Amino acid sequence: MRELVYDRAAAVAYARKWALARNPMFYDFQPVGGDCTNFASQCIYAGAGVMNFTPVMGWFYRTSSDRTASWSGVEYLHHFLVNNAAEGPYAREVPQGDALPGDIVQLGMWDGDFYHSPVITAVSPVILVAAHSSDALDRPLSTYSFDVARFLHIEGVRGL
């Protein structure tokens, strides 16, 4: 397996293009619970260019009914990214100060229930994000209401 570079600029460009619209290549999950993690996965894919087609535990999207839970579920995406040792993107949790554009921030409650996955579009002087569900482009992270945040730094991508 070869190591590939995660193209942060491509991930952010995708986020900026589609934050306030929907790419017709992907189902809009908003009517069935929210579209934030689907959008985050699309952005990651724009920067990674590689999916992991492992049934159930991988990270891929073919159609709305042929995808993994990690493509569109907050906790499942976190689990995939921080545990992935195979093909596709991988990440680690980092302090806020180590987050970069193209990374993901997941917002949650004190009880550990994470519910939102915005994409970081800028980090200076404040963190700005793009998101679906409550569509946003370059929204200051500080304007969200949340108890805890975890920052998922995409470290790289593995390809065959």
PDB file of C-alpha atoms in Angstrom:
ATOM      1  CA  MET A   1       0.000   0.000   0.000  1.00  0.00           C
ATOM      2  CA  ARG A   2       1.415   3.388  -0.883  1.00  0.00           C
ATOM      3  CA  GLU A   3       1.140   6.604   1.082  1.00  0.00           C
ATOM      4  CA  LEU A   4      -0.668   9.446  -0.683  1.00  0.00           C
ATOM      5  CA  VAL A   5      -0.903  13.120   0.201  1.00  0.00           C
ATOM      6  CA  TYR A   6      -4.191  14.529   1.474  1.00  0.00           C
ATOM      7  CA  ASP A   7      -4.925  17.556  -0.720  1.00  0.00           C
ATOM      8  CA  ARG A   8      -6.255  20.056   1.827  1.00  0.00           C
ATOM      9  CA  ALA A   9      -6.713  22.752  -0.825  1.00  0.00           C
ATOM     10  CA  ALA A  10      -8.968  20.438  -2.856  1.00  0.00           C
ATOM     11  CA  ALA A  11     -11.007  19.517   0.240  1.00  0.00           C
ATOM     12  CA  VAL A  12     -11.513  23.186   1.127  1.00  0.00           C
ATOM     13  CA  ALA A  13     -12.305  24.150  -2.485  1.00  0.00           C
ATOM     14  CA  TYR A  14     -14.988  21.443  -2.547  1.00  0.00           C
ATOM     15  CA  ALA A  15     -16.382  22.666   0.777  1.00  0.00           C
ATOM     16  CA  ARG A  16     -16.570  26.234  -0.526  1.00  0.00           C
ATOM     17  CA  LYS A  17     -18.251  25.134  -3.774  1.00  0.00           C
ATOM     18  CA  TRP A  18     -20.921  22.917  -2.207  1.00  0.00           C
ATOM     19  CA  ALA A  19     -21.509  24.340   1.302  1.00  0.00           C
ATOM     20  CA  LEU A  20     -24.621  26.240   0.263  1.00  0.00           C
ATOM     21  CA  ALA A  21     -25.757  23.796  -2.428  1.00  0.00           C
ATOM     22  CA  ARG A  22     -25.953  20.039  -3.038  1.00  0.00           C
ATOM     23  CA  ASN A  23     -23.773  18.042  -5.397  1.00  0.00           C
ATOM     24  CA  PRO A  24     -26.249  15.979  -7.456  1.00  0.00           C
ATOM     25  CA  MET A  25     -23.787  13.054  -7.437  1.00  0.00           C
ATOM     26  CA  PHE A  26     -24.672  12.434  -3.772  1.00  0.00           C
ATOM     27  CA  TYR A  27     -27.979  11.887  -1.983  1.00  0.00           C
ATOM     28  CA  ASP A  28     -29.095  14.701   0.333  1.00  0.00           C
ATOM     29  CA  PHE A  29     -29.626  13.062   3.738  1.00  0.00           C
ATOM     30  CA  GLN A  30     -31.179  16.206   5.252  1.00  0.00           C
ATOM     31  CA  PRO A  31     -34.763  14.846   5.163  1.00  0.00           C
ATOM     32  CA  VAL A  32     -33.692  11.642   6.952  1.00  0.00           C
ATOM     33  CA  GLY A  33     -31.642  12.953   9.860  1.00  0.00           C
ATOM     34  CA  GLY A  34     -29.077  15.399   8.506  1.00  0.00           C
ATOM     35  CA  ASP A  35     -26.489  15.846   5.803  1.00  0.00           C
ATOM     36  CA  CYS A  36     -23.468  17.152   7.739  1.00  0.00           C
ATOM     37  CA  THR A  37     -21.335  14.015   7.779  1.00  0.00           C
ATOM     38  CA  ASN A  38     -22.247  13.124   4.199  1.00  0.00           C
ATOM     39  CA  PHE A  39     -20.941  16.584   3.244  1.00  0.00           C
ATOM     40  CA  ALA A  40     -17.819  16.148   5.405  1.00  0.00           C
ATOM     41  CA  SER A  41     -17.130  12.808   3.699  1.00  0.00           C
ATOM     42  CA  GLN A  42     -17.533  14.397   0.273  1.00  0.00           C
ATOM     43  CA  CYS A  43     -14.970  17.047   1.245  1.00  0.00           C
ATOM     44  CA  ILE A  44     -12.549  14.444   2.593  1.00  0.00           C
ATOM     45  CA  TYR A  45     -12.969  12.410  -0.590  1.00  0.00           C
ATOM     46  CA  ALA A  46     -12.219  15.521  -2.688  1.00  0.00           C
ATOM     47  CA  GLY A  47      -8.909  15.768  -0.839  1.00  0.00           C
ATOM     48  CA  ALA A  48      -8.161  12.045  -0.623  1.00  0.00           C
ATOM     49  CA  GLY A  49      -9.394  10.619  -3.913  1.00  0.00           C
ATOM     50  CA  VAL A  50      -9.570   7.153  -2.358  1.00  0.00           C
ATOM     51  CA  MET A  51     -12.433   5.288  -0.726  1.00  0.00           C
ATOM     52  CA  ASN A  52     -12.231   2.138   1.365  1.00  0.00           C
ATOM     53  CA  PHE A  53     -14.643  -0.440  -0.066  1.00  0.00           C
ATOM     54  CA  THR A  54     -14.451  -2.832   2.881  1.00  0.00           C
ATOM     55  CA  PRO A  55     -18.050  -3.917   3.557  1.00  0.00           C
ATOM     56  CA  VAL A  56     -19.566  -2.502   6.762  1.00  0.00           C
ATOM     57  CA  MET A  57     -16.333  -1.178   8.324  1.00  0.00           C
ATOM     58  CA  GLY A  58     -14.919   0.763   5.358  1.00  0.00           C
ATOM     59  CA  TRP A  59     -15.724   4.245   4.086  1.00  0.00           C
ATOM     60  CA  PHE A  60     -17.434   4.550   0.722  1.00  0.00           C
ATOM     61  CA  TYR A  61     -20.425   5.867  -1.176  1.00  0.00           C
ATOM     62  CA  ARG A  62     -21.843   4.433  -4.385  1.00  0.00           C
ATOM     63  CA  THR A  63     -25.520   5.300  -3.864  1.00  0.00           C
ATOM     64  CA  SER A  64     -27.698   6.263  -0.907  1.00  0.00           C
ATOM     65  CA  SER A  65     -28.386   2.568  -0.311  1.00  0.00           C
ATOM     66  CA  ASP A  66     -24.879   1.329  -1.154  1.00  0.00           C
ATOM     67  CA  ARG A  67     -22.597   3.106   1.309  1.00  0.00           C
ATOM     68  CA  THR A  68     -21.092   2.566   4.709  1.00  0.00           C
ATOM     69  CA  ALA A  69     -22.426   4.103   7.903  1.00  0.00           C
ATOM     70  CA  SER A  70     -19.088   5.908   8.218  1.00  0.00           C
ATOM     71  CA  TRP A  71     -19.893   7.963   5.124  1.00  0.00           C
ATOM     72  CA  SER A  72     -22.882   9.677   6.729  1.00  0.00           C
ATOM     73  CA  GLY A  73     -22.811   8.991  10.487  1.00  0.00           C
ATOM     74  CA  VAL A  74     -20.895  11.222  12.900  1.00  0.00           C
ATOM     75  CA  GLU A  75     -19.648   8.522  15.280  1.00  0.00           C
ATOM     76  CA  TYR A  76     -19.012   6.047  12.467  1.00  0.00           C
ATOM     77  CA  LEU A  77     -16.872   8.560  10.545  1.00  0.00           C
ATOM     78  CA  HIS A  78     -14.826   9.250  13.676  1.00  0.00           C
ATOM     79  CA  HIS A  79     -14.334   5.525  14.278  1.00  0.00           C
ATOM     80  CA  PHE A  80     -13.257   4.914  10.692  1.00  0.00           C
ATOM     81  CA  LEU A  81     -10.820   7.815  10.468  1.00  0.00           C
ATOM     82  CA  VAL A  82      -9.023   7.253  13.778  1.00  0.00           C
ATOM     83  CA  ASN A  83      -8.826   3.459  13.345  1.00  0.00           C
ATOM     84  CA  ASN A  84      -8.224   3.085   9.625  1.00  0.00           C
ATOM     85  CA  ALA A  85      -5.031   1.138   8.919  1.00  0.00           C
ATOM     86  CA  ALA A  86      -6.066   0.175   5.397  1.00  0.00           C
ATOM     87  CA  GLU A  87      -6.910   2.005   2.183  1.00  0.00           C
ATOM     88  CA  GLY A  88      -8.344   5.513   2.378  1.00  0.00           C
ATOM     89  CA  PRO A  89      -7.921   8.556   4.606  1.00  0.00           C
ATOM     90  CA  TYR A  90      -6.875   8.299   8.235  1.00  0.00           C
ATOM     91  CA  ALA A  91      -6.830  10.816  11.062  1.00  0.00           C
ATOM     92  CA  ARG A  92      -6.028  11.409  14.701  1.00  0.00           C
ATOM     93  CA  GLU A  93      -7.649  13.624  17.283  1.00  0.00           C
ATOM     94  CA  VAL A  94      -5.612  16.754  17.913  1.00  0.00           C
ATOM     95  CA  PRO A  95      -5.910  19.863  20.085  1.00  0.00           C
ATOM     96  CA  GLN A  96      -7.735  22.774  18.460  1.00  0.00           C
ATOM     97  CA  GLY A  97      -4.448  24.573  17.825  1.00  0.00           C
ATOM     98  CA  ASP A  98      -3.215  21.717  15.608  1.00  0.00           C
ATOM     99  CA  ALA A  99      -6.286  21.654  13.341  1.00  0.00           C
ATOM    100  CA  LEU A 100      -5.813  22.698   9.723  1.00  0.00           C
ATOM    101  CA  PRO A 101      -8.089  23.602   6.813  1.00  0.00           C
ATOM    102  CA  GLY A 102      -9.525  20.403   5.354  1.00  0.00           C
ATOM    103  CA  ASP A 103      -9.781  18.778   8.791  1.00  0.00           C
ATOM    104  CA  ILE A 104     -13.075  17.907  10.474  1.00  0.00           C
ATOM    105  CA  VAL A 105     -14.379  19.195  13.795  1.00  0.00           C
ATOM    106  CA  GLN A 106     -17.108  17.191  15.486  1.00  0.00           C
ATOM    107  CA  LEU A 107     -19.375  18.932  17.970  1.00  0.00           C
ATOM    108  CA  GLY A 108     -20.965  17.192  20.907  1.00  0.00           C
ATOM    109  CA  MET A 109     -22.614  17.271  24.287  1.00  0.00           C
ATOM    110  CA  TRP A 110     -21.057  16.672  27.706  1.00  0.00           C
ATOM    111  CA  ASP A 111     -22.521  13.164  27.690  1.00  0.00           C
ATOM    112  CA  GLY A 112     -20.329  12.224  24.718  1.00  0.00           C
ATOM    113  CA  ASP A 113     -23.069  12.412  22.086  1.00  0.00           C
ATOM    114  CA  PHE A 114     -21.431  13.948  19.009  1.00  0.00           C
ATOM    115  CA  TYR A 115     -23.955  15.277  16.521  1.00  0.00           C
ATOM    116  CA  HIS A 116     -22.323  17.557  13.905  1.00  0.00           C
ATOM    117  CA  SER A 117     -19.316  17.334  11.536  1.00  0.00           C
ATOM    118  CA  PRO A 118     -18.332  20.702  10.031  1.00  0.00           C
ATOM    119  CA  VAL A 119     -15.312  20.987   7.729  1.00  0.00           C
ATOM    120  CA  ILE A 120     -12.620  23.492   8.656  1.00  0.00           C
ATOM    121  CA  THR A 121     -12.105  26.061   5.880  1.00  0.00           C
ATOM    122  CA  ALA A 122      -9.707  28.427   7.689  1.00  0.00           C
ATOM    123  CA  VAL A 123      -7.911  28.613  11.043  1.00  0.00           C
ATOM    124  CA  SER A 124      -6.585  32.146  11.330  1.00  0.00           C
ATOM    125  CA  PRO A 125      -7.364  34.205  13.282  1.00  0.00           C
ATOM    126  CA  VAL A 126     -10.442  32.112  14.182  1.00  0.00           C
ATOM    127  CA  ILE A 127     -11.639  28.705  13.016  1.00  0.00           C
ATOM    128  CA  LEU A 128     -14.124  28.982  10.161  1.00  0.00           C
ATOM    129  CA  VAL A 129     -16.177  26.047   8.945  1.00  0.00           C
ATOM    130  CA  ALA A 130     -18.444  24.891   6.148  1.00  0.00           C
ATOM    131  CA  ALA A 131     -21.334  22.554   6.859  1.00  0.00           C
ATOM    132  CA  HIS A 132     -24.592  21.040   5.705  1.00  0.00           C
ATOM    133  CA  SER A 133     -27.763  20.481   7.743  1.00  0.00           C
ATOM    134  CA  SER A 134     -27.662  24.090   8.895  1.00  0.00           C
ATOM    135  CA  ASP A 135     -25.836  25.145   5.749  1.00  0.00           C
ATOM    136  CA  ALA A 136     -22.843  27.345   6.442  1.00  0.00           C
ATOM    137  CA  LEU A 137     -19.840  28.743   4.617  1.00  0.00           C
ATOM    138  CA  ASP A 138     -16.959  30.275   6.586  1.00  0.00           C
ATOM    139  CA  ARG A 139     -19.045  30.345   9.746  1.00  0.00           C
ATOM    140  CA  PRO A 140     -17.005  31.006  12.900  1.00  0.00           C
ATOM    141  CA  LEU A 141     -16.885  27.829  14.979  1.00  0.00           C
ATOM    142  CA  SER A 142     -17.477  29.990  18.063  1.00  0.00           C
ATOM    143  CA  THR A 143     -21.025  30.770  16.862  1.00  0.00           C
ATOM    144  CA  TYR A 144     -22.146  27.154  17.304  1.00  0.00           C
ATOM    145  CA  SER A 145     -23.662  25.942  20.563  1.00  0.00           C
ATOM    146  CA  PHE A 146     -21.799  22.842  21.798  1.00  0.00           C
ATOM    147  CA  ASP A 147     -20.284  21.442  24.962  1.00  0.00           C
ATOM    148  CA  VAL A 148     -17.250  19.664  23.510  1.00  0.00           C
ATOM    149  CA  ALA A 149     -15.424  19.523  20.197  1.00  0.00           C
ATOM    150  CA  ARG A 150     -13.006  16.993  18.811  1.00  0.00           C
ATOM    151  CA  PHE A 151     -10.698  17.926  15.977  1.00  0.00           C
ATOM    152  CA  LEU A 152      -9.900  15.202  13.455  1.00  0.00           C
ATOM    153  CA  HIS A 153      -6.644  15.967  11.688  1.00  0.00           C
ATOM    154  CA  ILE A 154      -6.435  14.060   8.398  1.00  0.00           C
ATOM    155  CA  GLU A 155      -2.869  12.765   8.491  1.00  0.00           C
ATOM    156  CA  GLY A 156      -2.789  11.111   5.104  1.00  0.00           C
ATOM    157  CA  VAL A 157      -4.277   8.669   2.652  1.00  0.00           C
ATOM    158  CA  ARG A 158      -3.354   5.120   1.765  1.00  0.00           C
ATOM    159  CA  GLY A 159      -3.832   3.844  -1.756  1.00  0.00           C
ATOM    160  CA  LEU A 160      -3.258   0.526  -3.468  1.00  0.00           C
TER     161      LEU A 160
END
